JSON list of C-alpha atoms in Angstrom, two decimals:
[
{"chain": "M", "resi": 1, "resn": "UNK", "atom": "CA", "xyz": [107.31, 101.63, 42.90]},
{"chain": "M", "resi": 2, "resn": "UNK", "atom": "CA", "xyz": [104.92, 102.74, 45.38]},
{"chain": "M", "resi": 3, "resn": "UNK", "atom": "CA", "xyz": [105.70, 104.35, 48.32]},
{"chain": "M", "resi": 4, "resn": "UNK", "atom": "CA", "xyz": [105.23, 103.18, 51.45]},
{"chain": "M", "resi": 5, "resn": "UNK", "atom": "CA", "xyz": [102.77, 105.27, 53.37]},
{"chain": "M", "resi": 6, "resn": "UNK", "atom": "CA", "xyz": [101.94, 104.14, 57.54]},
{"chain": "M", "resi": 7, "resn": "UNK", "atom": "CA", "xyz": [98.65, 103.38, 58.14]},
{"chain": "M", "resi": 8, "resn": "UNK", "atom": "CA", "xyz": [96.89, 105.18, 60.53]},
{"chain": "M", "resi": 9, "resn": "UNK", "atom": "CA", "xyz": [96.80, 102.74, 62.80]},
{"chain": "M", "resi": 10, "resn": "UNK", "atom": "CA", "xyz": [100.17, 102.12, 62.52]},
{"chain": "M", "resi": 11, "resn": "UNK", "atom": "CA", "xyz": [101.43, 106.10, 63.13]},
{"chain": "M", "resi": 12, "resn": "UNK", "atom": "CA", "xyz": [99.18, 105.27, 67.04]},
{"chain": "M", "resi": 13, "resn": "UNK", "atom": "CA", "xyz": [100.19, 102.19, 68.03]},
{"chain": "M", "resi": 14, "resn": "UNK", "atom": "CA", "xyz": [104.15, 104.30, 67.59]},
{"chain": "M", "resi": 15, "resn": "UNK", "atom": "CA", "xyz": [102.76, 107.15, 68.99]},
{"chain": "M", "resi": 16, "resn": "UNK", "atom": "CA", "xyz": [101.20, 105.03, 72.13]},
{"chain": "M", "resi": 17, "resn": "UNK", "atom": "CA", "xyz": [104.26, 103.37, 72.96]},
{"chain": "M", "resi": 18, "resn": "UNK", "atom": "CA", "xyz": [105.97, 106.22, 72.99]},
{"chain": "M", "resi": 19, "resn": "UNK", "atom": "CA", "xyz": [103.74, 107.34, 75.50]},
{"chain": "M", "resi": 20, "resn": "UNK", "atom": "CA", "xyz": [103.83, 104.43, 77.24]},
{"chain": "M", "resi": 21, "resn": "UNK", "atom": "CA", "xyz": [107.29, 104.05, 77.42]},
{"chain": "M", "resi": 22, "resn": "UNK", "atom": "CA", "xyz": [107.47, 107.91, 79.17]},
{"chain": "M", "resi": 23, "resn": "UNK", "atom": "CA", "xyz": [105.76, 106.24, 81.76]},
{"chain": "M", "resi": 24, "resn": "UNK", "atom": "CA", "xyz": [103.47, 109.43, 81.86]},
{"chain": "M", "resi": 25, "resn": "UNK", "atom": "CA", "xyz": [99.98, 109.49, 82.05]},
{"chain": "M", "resi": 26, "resn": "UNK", "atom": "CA", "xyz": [97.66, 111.73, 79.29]},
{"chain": "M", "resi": 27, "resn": "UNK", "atom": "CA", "xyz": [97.31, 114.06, 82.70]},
{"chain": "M", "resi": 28, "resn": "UNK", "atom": "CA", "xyz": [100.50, 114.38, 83.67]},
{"chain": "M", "resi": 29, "resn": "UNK", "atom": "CA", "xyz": [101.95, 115.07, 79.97]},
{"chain": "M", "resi": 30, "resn": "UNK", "atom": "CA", "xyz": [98.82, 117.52, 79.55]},
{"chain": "M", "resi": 31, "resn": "UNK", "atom": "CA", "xyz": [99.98, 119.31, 82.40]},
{"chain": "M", "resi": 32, "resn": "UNK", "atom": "CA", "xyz": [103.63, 119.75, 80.87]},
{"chain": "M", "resi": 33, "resn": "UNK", "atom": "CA", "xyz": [102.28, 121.29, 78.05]},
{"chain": "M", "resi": 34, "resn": "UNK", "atom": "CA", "xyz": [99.49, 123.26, 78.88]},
{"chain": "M", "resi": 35, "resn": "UNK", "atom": "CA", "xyz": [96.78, 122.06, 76.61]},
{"chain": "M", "resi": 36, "resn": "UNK", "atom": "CA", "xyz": [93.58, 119.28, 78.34]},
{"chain": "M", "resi": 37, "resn": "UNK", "atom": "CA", "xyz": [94.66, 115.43, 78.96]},
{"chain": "M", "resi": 38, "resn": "UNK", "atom": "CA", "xyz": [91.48, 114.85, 76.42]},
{"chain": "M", "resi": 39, "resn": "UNK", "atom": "CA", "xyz": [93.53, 117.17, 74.09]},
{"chain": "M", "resi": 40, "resn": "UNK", "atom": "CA", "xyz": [96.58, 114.95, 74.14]},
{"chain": "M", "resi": 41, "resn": "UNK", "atom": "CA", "xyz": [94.99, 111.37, 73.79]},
{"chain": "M", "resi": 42, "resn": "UNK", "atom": "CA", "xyz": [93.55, 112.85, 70.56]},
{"chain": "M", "resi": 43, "resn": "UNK", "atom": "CA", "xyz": [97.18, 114.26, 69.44]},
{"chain": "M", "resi": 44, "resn": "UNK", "atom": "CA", "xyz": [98.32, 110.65, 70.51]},
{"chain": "M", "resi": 45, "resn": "UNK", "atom": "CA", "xyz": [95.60, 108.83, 68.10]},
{"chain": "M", "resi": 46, "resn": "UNK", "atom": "CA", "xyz": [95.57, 111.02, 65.49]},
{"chain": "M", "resi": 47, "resn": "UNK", "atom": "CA", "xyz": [92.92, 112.67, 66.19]},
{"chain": "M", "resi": 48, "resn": "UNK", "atom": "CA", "xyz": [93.71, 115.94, 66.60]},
{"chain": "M", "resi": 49, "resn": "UNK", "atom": "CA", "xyz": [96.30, 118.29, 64.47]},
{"chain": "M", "resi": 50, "resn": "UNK", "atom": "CA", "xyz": [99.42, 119.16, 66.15]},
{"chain": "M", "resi": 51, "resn": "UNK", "atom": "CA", "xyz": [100.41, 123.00, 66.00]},
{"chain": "M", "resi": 52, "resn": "UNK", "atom": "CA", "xyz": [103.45, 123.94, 65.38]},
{"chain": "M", "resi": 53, "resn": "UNK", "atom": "CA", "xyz": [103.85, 126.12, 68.43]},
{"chain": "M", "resi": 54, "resn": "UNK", "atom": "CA", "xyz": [102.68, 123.07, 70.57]},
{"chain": "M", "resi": 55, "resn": "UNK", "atom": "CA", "xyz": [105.12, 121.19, 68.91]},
{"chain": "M", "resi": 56, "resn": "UNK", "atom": "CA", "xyz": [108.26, 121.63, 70.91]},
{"chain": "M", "resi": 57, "resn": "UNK", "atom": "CA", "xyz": [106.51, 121.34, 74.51]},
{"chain": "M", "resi": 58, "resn": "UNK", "atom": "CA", "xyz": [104.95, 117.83, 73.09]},
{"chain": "M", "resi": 59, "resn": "UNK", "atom": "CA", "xyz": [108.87, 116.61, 72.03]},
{"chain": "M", "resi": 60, "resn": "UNK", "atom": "CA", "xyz": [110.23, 118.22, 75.48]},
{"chain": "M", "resi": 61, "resn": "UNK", "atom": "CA", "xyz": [107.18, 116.15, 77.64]},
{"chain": "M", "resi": 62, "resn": "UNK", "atom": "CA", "xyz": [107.42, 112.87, 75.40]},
{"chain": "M", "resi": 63, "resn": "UNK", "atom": "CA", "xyz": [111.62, 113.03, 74.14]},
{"chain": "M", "resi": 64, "resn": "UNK", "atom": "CA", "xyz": [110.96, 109.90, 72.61]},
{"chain": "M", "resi": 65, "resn": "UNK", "atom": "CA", "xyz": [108.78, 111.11, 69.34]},
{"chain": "M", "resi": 66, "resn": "UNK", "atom": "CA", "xyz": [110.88, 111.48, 66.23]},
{"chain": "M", "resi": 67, "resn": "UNK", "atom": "CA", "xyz": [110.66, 114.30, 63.90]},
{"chain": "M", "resi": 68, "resn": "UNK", "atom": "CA", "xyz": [108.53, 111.72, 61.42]},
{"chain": "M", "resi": 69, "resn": "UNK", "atom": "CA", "xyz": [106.24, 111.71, 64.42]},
{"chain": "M", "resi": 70, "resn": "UNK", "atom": "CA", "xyz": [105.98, 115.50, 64.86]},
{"chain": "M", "resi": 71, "resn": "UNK", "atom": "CA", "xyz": [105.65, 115.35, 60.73]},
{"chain": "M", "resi": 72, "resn": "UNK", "atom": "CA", "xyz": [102.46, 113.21, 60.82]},
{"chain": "M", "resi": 73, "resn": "UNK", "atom": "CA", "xyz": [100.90, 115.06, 63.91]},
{"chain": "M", "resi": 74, "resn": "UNK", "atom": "CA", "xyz": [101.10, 117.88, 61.93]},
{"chain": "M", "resi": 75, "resn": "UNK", "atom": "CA", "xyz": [99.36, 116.72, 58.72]},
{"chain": "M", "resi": 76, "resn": "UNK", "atom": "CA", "xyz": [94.82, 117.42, 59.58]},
{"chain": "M", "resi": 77, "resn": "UNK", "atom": "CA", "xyz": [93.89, 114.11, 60.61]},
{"chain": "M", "resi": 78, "resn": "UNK", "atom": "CA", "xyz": [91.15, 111.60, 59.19]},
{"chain": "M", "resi": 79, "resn": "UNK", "atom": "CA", "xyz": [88.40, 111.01, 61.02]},
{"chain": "M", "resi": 80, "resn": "UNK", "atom": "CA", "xyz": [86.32, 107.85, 60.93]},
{"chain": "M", "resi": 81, "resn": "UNK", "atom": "CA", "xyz": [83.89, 105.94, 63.25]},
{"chain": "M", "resi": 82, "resn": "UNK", "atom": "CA", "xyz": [85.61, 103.27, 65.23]},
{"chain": "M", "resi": 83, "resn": "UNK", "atom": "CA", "xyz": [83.44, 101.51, 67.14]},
{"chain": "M", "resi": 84, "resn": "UNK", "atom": "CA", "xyz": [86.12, 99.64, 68.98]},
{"chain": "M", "resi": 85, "resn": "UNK", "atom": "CA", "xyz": [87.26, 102.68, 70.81]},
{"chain": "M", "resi": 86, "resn": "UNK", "atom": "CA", "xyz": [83.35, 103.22, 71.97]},
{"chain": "M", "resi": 87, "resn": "UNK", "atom": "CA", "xyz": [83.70, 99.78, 73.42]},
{"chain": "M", "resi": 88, "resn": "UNK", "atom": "CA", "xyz": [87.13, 100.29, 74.55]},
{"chain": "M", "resi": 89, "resn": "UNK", "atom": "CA", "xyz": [86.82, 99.11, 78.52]},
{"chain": "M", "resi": 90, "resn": "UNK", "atom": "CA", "xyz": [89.20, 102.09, 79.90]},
{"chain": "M", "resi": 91, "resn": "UNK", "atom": "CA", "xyz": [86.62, 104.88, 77.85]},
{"chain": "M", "resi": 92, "resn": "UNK", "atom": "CA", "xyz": [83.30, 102.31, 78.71]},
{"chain": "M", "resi": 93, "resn": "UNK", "atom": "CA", "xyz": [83.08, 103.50, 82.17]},
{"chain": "M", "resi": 94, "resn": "UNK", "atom": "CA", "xyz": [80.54, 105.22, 82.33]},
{"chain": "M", "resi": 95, "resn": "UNK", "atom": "CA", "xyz": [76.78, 103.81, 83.77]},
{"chain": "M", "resi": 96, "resn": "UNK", "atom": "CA", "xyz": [73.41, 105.42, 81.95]},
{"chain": "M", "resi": 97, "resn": "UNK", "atom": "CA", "xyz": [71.68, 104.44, 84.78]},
{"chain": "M", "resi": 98, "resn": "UNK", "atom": "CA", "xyz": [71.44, 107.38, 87.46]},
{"chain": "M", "resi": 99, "resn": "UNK", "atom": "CA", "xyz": [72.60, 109.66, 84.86]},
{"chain": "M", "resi": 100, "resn": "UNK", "atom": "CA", "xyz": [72.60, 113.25, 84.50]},
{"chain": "M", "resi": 101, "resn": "UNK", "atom": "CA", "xyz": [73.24, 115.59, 81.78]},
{"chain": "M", "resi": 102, "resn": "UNK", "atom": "CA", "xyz": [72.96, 119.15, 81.43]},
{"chain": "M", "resi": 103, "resn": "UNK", "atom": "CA", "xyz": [73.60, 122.00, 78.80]},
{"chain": "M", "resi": 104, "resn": "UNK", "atom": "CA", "xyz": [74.50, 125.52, 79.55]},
{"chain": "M", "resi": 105, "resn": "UNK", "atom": "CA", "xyz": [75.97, 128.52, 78.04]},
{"chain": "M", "resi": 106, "resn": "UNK", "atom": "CA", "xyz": [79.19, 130.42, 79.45]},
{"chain": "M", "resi": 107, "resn": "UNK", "atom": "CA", "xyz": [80.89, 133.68, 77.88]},
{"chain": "M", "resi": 108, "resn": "UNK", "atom": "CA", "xyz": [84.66, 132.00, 76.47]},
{"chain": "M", "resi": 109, "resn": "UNK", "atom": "CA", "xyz": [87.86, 133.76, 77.91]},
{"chain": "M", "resi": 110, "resn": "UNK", "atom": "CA", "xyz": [87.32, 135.78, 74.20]},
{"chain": "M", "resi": 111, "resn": "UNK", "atom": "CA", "xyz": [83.92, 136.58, 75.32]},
{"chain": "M", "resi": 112, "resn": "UNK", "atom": "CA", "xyz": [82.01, 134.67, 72.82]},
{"chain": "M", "resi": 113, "resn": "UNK", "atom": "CA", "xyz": [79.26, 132.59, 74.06]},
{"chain": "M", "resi": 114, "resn": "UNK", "atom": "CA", "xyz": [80.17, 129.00, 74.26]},
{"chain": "M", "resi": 115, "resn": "UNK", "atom": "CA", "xyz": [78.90, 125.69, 75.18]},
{"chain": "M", "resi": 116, "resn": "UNK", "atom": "CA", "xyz": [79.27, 123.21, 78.40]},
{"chain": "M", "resi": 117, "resn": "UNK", "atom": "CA", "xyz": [78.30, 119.46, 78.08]},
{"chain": "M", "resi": 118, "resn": "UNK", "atom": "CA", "xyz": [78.06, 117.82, 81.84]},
{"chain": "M", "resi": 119, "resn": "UNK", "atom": "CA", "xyz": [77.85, 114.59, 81.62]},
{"chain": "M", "resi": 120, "resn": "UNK", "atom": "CA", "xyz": [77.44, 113.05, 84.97]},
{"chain": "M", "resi": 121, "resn": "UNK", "atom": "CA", "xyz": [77.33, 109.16, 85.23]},
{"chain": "M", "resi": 122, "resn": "UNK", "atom": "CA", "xyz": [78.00, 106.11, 87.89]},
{"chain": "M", "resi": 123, "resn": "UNK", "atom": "CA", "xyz": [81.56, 105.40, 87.54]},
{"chain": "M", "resi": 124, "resn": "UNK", "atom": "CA", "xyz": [82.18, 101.76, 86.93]},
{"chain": "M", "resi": 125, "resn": "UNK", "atom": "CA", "xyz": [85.50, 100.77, 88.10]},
{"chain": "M", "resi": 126, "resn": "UNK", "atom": "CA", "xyz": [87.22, 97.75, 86.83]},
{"chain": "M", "resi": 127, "resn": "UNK", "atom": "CA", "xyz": [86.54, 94.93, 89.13]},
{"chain": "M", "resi": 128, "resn": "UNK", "atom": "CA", "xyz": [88.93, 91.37, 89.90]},
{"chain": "M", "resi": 129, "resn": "UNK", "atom": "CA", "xyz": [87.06, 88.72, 89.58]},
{"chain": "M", "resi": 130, "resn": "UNK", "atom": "CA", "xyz": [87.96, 86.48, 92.61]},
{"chain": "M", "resi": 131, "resn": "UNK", "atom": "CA", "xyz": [85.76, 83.21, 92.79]},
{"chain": "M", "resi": 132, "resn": "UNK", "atom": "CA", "xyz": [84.91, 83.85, 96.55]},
{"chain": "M", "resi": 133, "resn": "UNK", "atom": "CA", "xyz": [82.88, 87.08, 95.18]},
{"chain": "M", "resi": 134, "resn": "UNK", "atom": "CA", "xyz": [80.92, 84.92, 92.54]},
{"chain": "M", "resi": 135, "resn": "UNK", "atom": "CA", "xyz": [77.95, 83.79, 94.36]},
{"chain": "M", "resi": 136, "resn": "UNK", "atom": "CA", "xyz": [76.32, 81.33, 91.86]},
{"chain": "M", "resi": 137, "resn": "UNK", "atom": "CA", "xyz": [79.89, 79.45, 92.42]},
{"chain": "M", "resi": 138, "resn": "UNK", "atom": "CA", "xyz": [79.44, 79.16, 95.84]},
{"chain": "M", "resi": 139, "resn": "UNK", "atom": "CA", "xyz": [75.67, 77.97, 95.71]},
{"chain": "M", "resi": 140, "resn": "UNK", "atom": "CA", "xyz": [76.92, 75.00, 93.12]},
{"chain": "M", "resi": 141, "resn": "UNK", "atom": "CA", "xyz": [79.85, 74.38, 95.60]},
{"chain": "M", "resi": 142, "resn": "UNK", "atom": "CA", "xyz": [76.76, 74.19, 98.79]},
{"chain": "M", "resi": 143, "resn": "UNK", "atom": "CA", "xyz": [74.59, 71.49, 96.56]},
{"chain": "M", "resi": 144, "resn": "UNK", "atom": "CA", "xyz": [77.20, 69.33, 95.45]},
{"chain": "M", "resi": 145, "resn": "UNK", "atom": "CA", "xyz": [78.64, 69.02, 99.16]},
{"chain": "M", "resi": 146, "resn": "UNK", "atom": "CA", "xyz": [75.02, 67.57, 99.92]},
{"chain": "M", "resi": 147, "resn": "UNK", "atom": "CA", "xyz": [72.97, 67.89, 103.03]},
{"chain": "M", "resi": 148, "resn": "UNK", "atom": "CA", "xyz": [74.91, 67.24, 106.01]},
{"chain": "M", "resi": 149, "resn": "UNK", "atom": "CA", "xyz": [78.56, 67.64, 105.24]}
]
């Protein structure tokens, strides 16, 4: 008999609700910890390999991961292109238009030259689509009411 290995997928969608039920942001459990929020939503999706020394701050932040959770955090993760999390709309929000982006090189705390990515774009917040706000309603709404009314 085979055994039963979780997919992937499966070991994030756990992982996410235990991060959702925490009620913390990747931010404010990144803060906990000590390690970058970016850091922790790749720990979360399996991204990123979980040290052991980081292990006991992540289970202390997030009390709700399970030693099998801490077990597959641990193993080096598989990468692969997803190009629903490109198109994810909380990660898409980002304009190209009016956008900036420059390289430089800083000396690391370890004094080893390193590199800094700045990436500076439009933010594009998430909008509510109220029917007032969509103009091409209102112009239909004008020419069926006629001249007059």
């Amino acid at each position: 008999m085979e055994s039963e290995t979780p997919t992937k997928a499966s070991v994030v969608s756990s992982l996410m609700a235990v991060k959702r039920n925490s009620g913390k942001t990747f931010s404010q459990i990144a803060a906990e910890i000590g390690l970058t929020n970016v850091y922790v939503a790749q720990l979360l999706r399996r991204q990123a390999q979980l040290k052991p020394e980081t292990a006991p701050k992540l289970l202390a932040a997030l009390p709700g991961l399970t030693e099998t959770h801490i077990l597959q955090m641990a193993e080096p993760p598989l990468r692969s292109y997803d190009p629903t999390i490109i198109q994810d709309p909380t990660i898409y929000r980002m304009s190209a238009i009016d956008f900036f982006c420059a390289v430089d090189k800083v000396k690391g705390v370890d004094g080893k030259d390193r590199v800094v990515l700045t990436f500076d774009g439009k933010y594009l917040p998430h909008t509510e689509h109220k029917v007032e706000h969509m103009v091409s309603r209102l112009k239909l709404q004008e020419d069926l009411k006629g001249p007059g009314t």
